[in-house]
Rosetta silent file (secondary structure, phi, psi, omega in degrees, C-alpha in Angstrom):
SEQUENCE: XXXXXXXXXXXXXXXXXXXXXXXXXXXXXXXXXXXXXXXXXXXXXXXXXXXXXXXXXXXXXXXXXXXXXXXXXXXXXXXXXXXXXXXXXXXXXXXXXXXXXXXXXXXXXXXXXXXXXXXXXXXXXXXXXXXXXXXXXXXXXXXXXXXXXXXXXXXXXXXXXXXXXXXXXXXXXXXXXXXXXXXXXXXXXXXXXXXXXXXXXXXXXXXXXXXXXXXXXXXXXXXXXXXXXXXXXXXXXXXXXXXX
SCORE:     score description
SCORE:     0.000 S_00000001
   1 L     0.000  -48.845  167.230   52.498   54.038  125.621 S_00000001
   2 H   -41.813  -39.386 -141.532   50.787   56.615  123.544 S_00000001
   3 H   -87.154  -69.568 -173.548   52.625   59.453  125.190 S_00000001
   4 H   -55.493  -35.281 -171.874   56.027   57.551  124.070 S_00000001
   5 H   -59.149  -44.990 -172.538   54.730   56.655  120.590 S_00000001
   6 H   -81.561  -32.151  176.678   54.142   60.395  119.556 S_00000001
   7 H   -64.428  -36.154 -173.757   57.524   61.436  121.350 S_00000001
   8 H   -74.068  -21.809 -159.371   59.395   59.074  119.052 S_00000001
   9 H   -82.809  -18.758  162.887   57.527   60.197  116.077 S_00000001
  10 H   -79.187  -37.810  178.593   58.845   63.950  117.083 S_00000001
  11 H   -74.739  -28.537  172.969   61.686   62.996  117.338 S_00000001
  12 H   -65.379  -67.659 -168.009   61.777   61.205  114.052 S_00000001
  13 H   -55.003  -34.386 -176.245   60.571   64.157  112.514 S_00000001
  14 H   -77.877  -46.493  163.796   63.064   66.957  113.797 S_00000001
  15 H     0.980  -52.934 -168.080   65.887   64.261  112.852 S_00000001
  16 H   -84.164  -35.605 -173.045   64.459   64.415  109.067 S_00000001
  17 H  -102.774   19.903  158.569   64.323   68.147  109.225 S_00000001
  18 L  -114.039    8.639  175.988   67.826   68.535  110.391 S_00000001
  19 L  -138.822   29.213  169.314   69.599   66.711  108.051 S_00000001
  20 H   -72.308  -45.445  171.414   66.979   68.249  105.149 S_00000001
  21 H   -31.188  -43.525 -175.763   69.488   70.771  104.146 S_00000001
  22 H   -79.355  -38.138 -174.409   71.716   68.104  103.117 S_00000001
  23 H   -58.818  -58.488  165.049   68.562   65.994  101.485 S_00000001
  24 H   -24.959  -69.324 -156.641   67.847   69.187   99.582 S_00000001
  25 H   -76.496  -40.316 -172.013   71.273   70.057   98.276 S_00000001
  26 H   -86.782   -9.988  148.847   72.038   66.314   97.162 S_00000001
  27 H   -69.369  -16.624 -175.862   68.851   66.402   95.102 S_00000001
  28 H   -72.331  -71.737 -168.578   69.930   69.232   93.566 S_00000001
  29 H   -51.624  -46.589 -136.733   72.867   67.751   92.493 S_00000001
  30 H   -93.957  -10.287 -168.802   71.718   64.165   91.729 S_00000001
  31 H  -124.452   -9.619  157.252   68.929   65.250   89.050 S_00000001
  32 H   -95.671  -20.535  176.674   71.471   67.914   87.423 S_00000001
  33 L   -99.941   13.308  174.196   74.300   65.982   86.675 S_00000001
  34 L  -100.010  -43.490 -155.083   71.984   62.779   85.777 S_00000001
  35 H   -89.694  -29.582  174.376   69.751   65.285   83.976 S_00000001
  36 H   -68.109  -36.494 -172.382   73.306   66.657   82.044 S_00000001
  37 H   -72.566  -28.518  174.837   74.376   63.098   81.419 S_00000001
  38 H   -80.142  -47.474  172.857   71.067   62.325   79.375 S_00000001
  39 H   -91.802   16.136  158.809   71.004   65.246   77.704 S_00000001
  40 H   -78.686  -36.090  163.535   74.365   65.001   76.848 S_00000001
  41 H   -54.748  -52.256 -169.311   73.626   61.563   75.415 S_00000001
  42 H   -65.292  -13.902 -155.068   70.931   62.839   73.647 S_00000001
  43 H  -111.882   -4.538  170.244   72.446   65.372   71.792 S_00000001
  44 H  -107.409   42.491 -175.000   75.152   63.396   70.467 S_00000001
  45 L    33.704   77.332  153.806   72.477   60.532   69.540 S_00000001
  46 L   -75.801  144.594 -175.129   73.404   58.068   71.671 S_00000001
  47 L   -70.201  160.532 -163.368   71.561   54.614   71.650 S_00000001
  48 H   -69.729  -20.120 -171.919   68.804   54.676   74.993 S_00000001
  49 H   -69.688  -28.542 -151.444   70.961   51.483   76.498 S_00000001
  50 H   -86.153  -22.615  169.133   74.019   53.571   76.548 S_00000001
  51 H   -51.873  -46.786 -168.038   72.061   56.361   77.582 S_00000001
  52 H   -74.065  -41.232 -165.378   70.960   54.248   80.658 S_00000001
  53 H   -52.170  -85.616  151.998   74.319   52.555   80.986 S_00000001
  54 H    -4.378  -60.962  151.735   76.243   56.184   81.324 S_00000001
  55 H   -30.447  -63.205  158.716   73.565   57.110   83.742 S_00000001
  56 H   -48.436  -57.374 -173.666   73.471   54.836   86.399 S_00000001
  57 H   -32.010  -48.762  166.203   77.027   54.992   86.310 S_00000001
  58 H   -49.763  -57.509 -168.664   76.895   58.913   87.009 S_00000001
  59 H   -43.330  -42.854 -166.129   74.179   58.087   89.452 S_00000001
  60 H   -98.222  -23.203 -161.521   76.082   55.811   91.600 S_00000001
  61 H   -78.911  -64.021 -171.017   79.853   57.155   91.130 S_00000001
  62 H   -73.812  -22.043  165.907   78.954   60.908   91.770 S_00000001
  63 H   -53.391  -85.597  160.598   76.488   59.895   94.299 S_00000001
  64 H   -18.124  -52.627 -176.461   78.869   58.090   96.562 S_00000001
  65 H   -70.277   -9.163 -175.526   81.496   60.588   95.855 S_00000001
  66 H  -107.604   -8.055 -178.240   79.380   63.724   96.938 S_00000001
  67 H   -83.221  -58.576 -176.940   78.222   61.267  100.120 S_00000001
  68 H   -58.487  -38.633  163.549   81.976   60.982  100.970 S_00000001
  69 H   -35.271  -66.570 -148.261   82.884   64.487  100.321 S_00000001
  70 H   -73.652  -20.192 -169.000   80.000   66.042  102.362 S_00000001
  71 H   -82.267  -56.343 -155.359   80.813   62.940  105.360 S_00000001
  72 H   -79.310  -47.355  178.741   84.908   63.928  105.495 S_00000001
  73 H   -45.959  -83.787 -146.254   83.632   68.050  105.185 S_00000001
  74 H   -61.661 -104.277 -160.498   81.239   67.581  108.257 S_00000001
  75 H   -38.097  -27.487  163.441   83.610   64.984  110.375 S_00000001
  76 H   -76.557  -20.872 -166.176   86.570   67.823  109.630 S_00000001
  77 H   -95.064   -5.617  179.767   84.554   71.010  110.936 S_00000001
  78 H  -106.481  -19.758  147.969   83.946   68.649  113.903 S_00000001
  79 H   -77.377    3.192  156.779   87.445   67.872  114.928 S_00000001
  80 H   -82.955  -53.021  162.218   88.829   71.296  114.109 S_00000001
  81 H   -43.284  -59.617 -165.781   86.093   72.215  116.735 S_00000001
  82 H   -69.249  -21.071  165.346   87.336   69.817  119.409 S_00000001
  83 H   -43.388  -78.378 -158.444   91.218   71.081  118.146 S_00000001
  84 H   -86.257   -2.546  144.787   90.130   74.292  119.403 S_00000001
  85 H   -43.671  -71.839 -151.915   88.001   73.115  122.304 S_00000001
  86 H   -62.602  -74.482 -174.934   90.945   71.150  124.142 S_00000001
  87 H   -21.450  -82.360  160.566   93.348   74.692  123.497 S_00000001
  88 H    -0.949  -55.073 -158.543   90.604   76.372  125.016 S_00000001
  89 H   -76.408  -40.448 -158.695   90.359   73.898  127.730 S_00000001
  90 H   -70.255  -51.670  172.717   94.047   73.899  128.318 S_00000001
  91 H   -66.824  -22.589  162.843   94.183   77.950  128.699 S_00000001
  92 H   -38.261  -55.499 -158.115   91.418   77.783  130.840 S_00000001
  93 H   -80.168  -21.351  167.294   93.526   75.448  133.192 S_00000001
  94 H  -150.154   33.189  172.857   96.265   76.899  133.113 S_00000001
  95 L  -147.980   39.246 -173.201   96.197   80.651  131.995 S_00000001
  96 H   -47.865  -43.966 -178.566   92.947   81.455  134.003 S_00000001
  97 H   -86.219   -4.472  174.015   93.272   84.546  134.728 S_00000001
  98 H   -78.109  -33.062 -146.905   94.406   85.678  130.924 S_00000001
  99 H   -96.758  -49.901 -173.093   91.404   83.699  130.043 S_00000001
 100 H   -80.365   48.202  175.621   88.883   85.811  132.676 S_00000001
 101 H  -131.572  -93.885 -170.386   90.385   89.132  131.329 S_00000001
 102 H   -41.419  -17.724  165.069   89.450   88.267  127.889 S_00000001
 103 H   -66.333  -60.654 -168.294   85.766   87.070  129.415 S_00000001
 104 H   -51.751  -37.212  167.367   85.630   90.409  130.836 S_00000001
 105 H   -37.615  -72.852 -166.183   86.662   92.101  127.277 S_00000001
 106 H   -69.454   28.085  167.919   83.872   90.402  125.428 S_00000001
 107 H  -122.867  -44.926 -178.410   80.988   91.102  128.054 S_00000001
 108 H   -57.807  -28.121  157.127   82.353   94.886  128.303 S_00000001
 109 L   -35.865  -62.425 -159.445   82.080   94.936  124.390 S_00000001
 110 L   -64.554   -9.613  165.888   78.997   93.712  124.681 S_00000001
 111 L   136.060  -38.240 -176.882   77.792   96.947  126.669 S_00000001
 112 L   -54.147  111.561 -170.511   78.413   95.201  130.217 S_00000001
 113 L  -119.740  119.170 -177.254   79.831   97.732  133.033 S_00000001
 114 H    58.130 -135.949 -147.008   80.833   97.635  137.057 S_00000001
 115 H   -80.411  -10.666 -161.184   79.398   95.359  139.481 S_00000001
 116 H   -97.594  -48.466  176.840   76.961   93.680  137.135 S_00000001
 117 H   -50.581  -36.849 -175.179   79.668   93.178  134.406 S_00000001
 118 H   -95.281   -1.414  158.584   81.810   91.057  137.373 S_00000001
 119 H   -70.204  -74.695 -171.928   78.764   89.490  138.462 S_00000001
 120 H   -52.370  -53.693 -175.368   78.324   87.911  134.502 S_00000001
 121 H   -82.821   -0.698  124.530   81.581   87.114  134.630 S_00000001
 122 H    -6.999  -91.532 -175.429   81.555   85.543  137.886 S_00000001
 123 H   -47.321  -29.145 -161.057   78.734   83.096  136.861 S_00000001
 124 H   -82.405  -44.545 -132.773   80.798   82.123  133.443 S_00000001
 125 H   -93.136  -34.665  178.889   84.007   81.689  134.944 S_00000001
 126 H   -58.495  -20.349  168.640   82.373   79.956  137.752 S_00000001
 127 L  -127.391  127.886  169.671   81.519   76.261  135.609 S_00000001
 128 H   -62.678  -35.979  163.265   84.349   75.497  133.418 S_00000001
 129 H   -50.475  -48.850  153.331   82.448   73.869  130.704 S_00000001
 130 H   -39.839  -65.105  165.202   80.322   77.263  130.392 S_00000001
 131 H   -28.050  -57.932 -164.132   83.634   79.276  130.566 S_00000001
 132 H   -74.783  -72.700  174.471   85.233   77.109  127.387 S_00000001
 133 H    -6.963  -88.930  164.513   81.727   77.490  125.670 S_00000001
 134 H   -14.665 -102.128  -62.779   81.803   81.497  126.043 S_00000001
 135 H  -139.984  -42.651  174.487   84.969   81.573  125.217 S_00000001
 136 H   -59.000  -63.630  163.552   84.458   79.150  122.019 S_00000001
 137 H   -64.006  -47.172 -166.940   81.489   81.478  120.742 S_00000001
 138 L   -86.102  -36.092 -161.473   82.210   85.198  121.517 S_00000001
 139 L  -106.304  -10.727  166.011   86.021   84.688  120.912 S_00000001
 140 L  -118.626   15.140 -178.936   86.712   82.170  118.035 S_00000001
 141 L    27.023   49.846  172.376   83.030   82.390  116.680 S_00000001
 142 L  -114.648  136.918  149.133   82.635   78.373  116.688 S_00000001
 143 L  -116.660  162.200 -158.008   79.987   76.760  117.407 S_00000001
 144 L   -86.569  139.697  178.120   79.933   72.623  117.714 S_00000001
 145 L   -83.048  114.923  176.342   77.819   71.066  114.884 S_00000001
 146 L   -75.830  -13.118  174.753   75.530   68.845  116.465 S_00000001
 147 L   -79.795  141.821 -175.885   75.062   66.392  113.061 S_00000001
 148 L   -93.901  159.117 -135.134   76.328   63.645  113.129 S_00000001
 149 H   -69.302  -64.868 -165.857   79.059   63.139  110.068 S_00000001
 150 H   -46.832  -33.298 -169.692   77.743   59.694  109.097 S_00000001
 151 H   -92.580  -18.279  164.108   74.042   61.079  108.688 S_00000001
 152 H   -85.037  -10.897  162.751   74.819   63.985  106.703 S_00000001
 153 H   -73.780  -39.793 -170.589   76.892   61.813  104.296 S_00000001
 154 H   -67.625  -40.848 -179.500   73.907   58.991  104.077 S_00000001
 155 H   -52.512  -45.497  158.117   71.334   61.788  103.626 S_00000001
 156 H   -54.930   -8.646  172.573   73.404   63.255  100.995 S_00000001
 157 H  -115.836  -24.285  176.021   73.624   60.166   99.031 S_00000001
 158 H   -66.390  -47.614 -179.444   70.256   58.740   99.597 S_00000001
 159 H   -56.271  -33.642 -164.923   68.639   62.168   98.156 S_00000001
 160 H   -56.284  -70.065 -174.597   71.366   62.079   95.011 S_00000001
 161 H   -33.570  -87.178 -139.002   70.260   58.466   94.247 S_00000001
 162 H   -63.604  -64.860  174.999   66.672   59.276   94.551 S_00000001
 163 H   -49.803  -37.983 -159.186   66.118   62.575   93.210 S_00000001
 164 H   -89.321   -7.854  168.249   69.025   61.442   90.295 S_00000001
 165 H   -54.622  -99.653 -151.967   66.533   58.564   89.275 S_00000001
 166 H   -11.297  -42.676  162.544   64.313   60.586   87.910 S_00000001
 167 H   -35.811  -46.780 -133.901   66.159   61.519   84.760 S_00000001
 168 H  -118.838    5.824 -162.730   66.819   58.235   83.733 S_00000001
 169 H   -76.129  -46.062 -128.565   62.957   56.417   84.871 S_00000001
 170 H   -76.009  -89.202  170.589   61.287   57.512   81.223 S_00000001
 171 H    -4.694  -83.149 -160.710   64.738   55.370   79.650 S_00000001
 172 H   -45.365  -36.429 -165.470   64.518   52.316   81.980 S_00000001
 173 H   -92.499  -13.392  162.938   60.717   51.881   81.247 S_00000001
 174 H   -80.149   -2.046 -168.144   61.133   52.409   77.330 S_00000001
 175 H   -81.831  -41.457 -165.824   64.107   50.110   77.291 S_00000001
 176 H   -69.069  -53.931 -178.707   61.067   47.019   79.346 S_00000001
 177 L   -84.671   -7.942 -153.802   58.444   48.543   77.748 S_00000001
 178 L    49.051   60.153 -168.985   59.158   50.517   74.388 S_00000001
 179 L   -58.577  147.234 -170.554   57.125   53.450   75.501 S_00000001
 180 L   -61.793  -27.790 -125.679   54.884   55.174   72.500 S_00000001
 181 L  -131.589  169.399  176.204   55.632   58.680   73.304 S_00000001
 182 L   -65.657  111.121 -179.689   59.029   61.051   73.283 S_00000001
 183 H   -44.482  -47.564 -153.643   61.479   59.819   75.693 S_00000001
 184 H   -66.166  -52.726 -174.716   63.637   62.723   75.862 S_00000001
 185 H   -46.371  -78.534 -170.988   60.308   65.562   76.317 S_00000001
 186 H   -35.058  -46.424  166.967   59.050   63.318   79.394 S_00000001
 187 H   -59.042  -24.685  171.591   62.399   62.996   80.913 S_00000001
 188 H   -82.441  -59.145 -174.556   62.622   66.954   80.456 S_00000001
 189 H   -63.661  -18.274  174.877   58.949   67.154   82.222 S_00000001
 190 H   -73.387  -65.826 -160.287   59.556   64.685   85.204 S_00000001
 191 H   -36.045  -67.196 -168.492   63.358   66.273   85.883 S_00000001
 192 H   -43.676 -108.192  -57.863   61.315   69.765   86.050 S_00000001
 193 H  -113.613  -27.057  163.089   58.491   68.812   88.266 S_00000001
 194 H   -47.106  -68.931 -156.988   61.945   67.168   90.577 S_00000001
 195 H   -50.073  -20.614 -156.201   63.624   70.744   90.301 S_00000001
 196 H   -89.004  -12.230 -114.453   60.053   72.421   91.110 S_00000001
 197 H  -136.844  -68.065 -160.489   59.428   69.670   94.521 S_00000001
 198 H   -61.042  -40.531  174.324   63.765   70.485   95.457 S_00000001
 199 H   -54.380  -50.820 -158.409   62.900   74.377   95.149 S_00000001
 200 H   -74.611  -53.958 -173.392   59.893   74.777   97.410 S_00000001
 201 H   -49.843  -31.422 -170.537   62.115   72.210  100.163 S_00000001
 202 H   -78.596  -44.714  172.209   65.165   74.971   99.561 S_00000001
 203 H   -28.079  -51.255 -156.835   62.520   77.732   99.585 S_00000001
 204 H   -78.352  -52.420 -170.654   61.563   76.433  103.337 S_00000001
 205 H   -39.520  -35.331  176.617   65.206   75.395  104.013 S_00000001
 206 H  -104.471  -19.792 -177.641   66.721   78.682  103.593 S_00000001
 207 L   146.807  -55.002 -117.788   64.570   81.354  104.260 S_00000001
 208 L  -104.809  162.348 -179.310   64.152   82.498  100.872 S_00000001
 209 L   -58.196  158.216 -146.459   60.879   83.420   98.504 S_00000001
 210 H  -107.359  -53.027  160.731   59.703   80.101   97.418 S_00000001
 211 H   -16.172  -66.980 -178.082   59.320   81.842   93.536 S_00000001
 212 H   -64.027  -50.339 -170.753   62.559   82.475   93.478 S_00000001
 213 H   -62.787  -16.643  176.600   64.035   79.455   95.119 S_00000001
 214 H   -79.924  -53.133  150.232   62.032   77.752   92.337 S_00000001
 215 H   -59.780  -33.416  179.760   63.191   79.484   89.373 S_00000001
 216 H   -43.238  -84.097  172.233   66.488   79.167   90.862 S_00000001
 217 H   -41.735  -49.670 -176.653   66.536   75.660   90.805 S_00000001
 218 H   -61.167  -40.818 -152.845   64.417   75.080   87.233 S_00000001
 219 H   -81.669  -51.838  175.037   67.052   77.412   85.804 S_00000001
 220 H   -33.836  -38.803 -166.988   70.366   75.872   86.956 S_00000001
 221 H   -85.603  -16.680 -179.555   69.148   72.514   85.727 S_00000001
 222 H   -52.475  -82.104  169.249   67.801   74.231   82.383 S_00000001
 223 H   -25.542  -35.628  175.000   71.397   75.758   82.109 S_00000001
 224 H  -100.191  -30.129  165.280   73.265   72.236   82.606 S_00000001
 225 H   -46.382  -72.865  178.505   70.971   70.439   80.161 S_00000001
 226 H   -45.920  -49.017  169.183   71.501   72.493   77.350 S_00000001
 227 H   -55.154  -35.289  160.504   75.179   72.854   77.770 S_00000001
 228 H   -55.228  -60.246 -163.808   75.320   69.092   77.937 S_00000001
 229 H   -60.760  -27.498 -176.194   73.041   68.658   75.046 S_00000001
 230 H   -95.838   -2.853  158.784   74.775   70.991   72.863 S_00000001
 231 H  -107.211   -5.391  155.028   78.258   69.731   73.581 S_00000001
 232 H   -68.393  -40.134  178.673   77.077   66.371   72.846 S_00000001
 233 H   -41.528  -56.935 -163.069   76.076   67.564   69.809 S_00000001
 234 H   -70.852  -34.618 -167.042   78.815   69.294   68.863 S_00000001
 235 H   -65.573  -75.306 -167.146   81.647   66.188   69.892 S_00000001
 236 H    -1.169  -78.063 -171.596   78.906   63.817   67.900 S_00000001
 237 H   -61.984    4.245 -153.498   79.509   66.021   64.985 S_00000001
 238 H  -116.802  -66.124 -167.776   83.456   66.645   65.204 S_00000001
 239 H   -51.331  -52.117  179.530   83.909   63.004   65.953 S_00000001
 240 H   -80.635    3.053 -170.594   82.269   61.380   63.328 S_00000001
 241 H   -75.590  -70.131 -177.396   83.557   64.260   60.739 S_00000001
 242 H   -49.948  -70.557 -167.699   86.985   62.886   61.712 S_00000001
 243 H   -30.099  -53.116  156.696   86.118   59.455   61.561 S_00000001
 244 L   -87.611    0.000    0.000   85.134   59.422   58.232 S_00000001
């Protein structure tokens, strides 16, 4: 019972860390264009409901729309695989010996010579499923994406949502509570401490020095604030010019 308990919970875990890339990326997103729409509000003094109002709205509209996008991307690279599976399959089945000539290329490339070269290509040619495989990797450089569509779109929308909160929490609890203290400053120190949490996961995700992936991230969202806040500014001040 134990034995099973800990197997599921491995399994649970590599699950979470195969579809992080996607958690990662949609956090990214979800607390810069939430974090643009507030400081876009702010800079053209908007009142805090319409700040929140404008907000969600981003929150749920761009979420969903970056969940379908990344679900129809994913669900297309996996039938353009299986496109060029079944071709595959079909020259296998019926151009076999075109097909073990071109096995023989790519193993001879690779370095493969004489009796040992028709020995490798022996064994490949010998299970068909192996054969299409080979023949998938060394000669069309595909390999089949093992995620499934549906889980990299919910992961992508769950992180946006979550992560894209953050901007907007500061708002929602001065609109219940009327918090004492500067809305805007707090909502700039939460968003960072988001961007600094989504670097070190990209840091691990990718490879890359966890510094860098951290500045990375802090700067991009730095970089979309300000341009929001200062073209709020600027319509604010255009608009009402005209008005009056």
């Amino acid at each position: 019972m134990e034995e099973k308990v800990i197997h599921q919970e491995i399994r649970f875990l590599r699950n979470i860390q195969d579809y992080l890339r996607e958690f990662v990326y949609g956090g990214i997103d979800g607390a810069v264009t939430t974090f643009a729409v507030v400081a876009g509000a702010v800079g053209a003094n908007l009142d805090p409901v319409i700040i929140i109002i404008l907000g969600f709205a981003n929150l749920f509209a761009d979420g969903f729309s970056m969940s379908v996008g990344a679900y129809l991307s994913s669900k297309s690279e996996r039938e353009n695989y299986l496109k060029h599976r079944n071709i595959e399959a079909w020259e296998v089945d019926n151009l076999p010996e075109q097909e073990r000539e071109e096995i023989e290329d790519i193993y001879r490339a690779k370095g493969f010579q004489g009796p040992l070269l028709q020995q490798v290509v022996e064994v490949i040619v010998s299970d068909r499923d192996r054969w299409i495989d080979e023949m998938m990797k060394d000669e069309l450089n595909m390999m089949e994406e093992a995620k499934s569509p549906f889980k990299v779109g919910a992961a992508t929308l769950v992180s946006f949502i979550l992560v894209g909160f953050i901007p907007l929490t500061v708002y929602v609890w001065d609109y219940f509570y009327e918090a004492p203290f500067d809305t805007f400053l707090w909502t700039s120190i939460l968003t960072g401490m988001a961007f600094i949490v989504i670097g070190v996961l990209k840091s691990w995700v990718n490879r890359t020095g966890l510094w860098r992936s951290v500045a990375e991230t802090l700067a991009l969202g730095f970089i979309a604030a300000l341009v929001a806040y200062y073209i709020g500014d600027l319509l604010e001040t255009l608009l009402l010019s005209n008005y009056g």
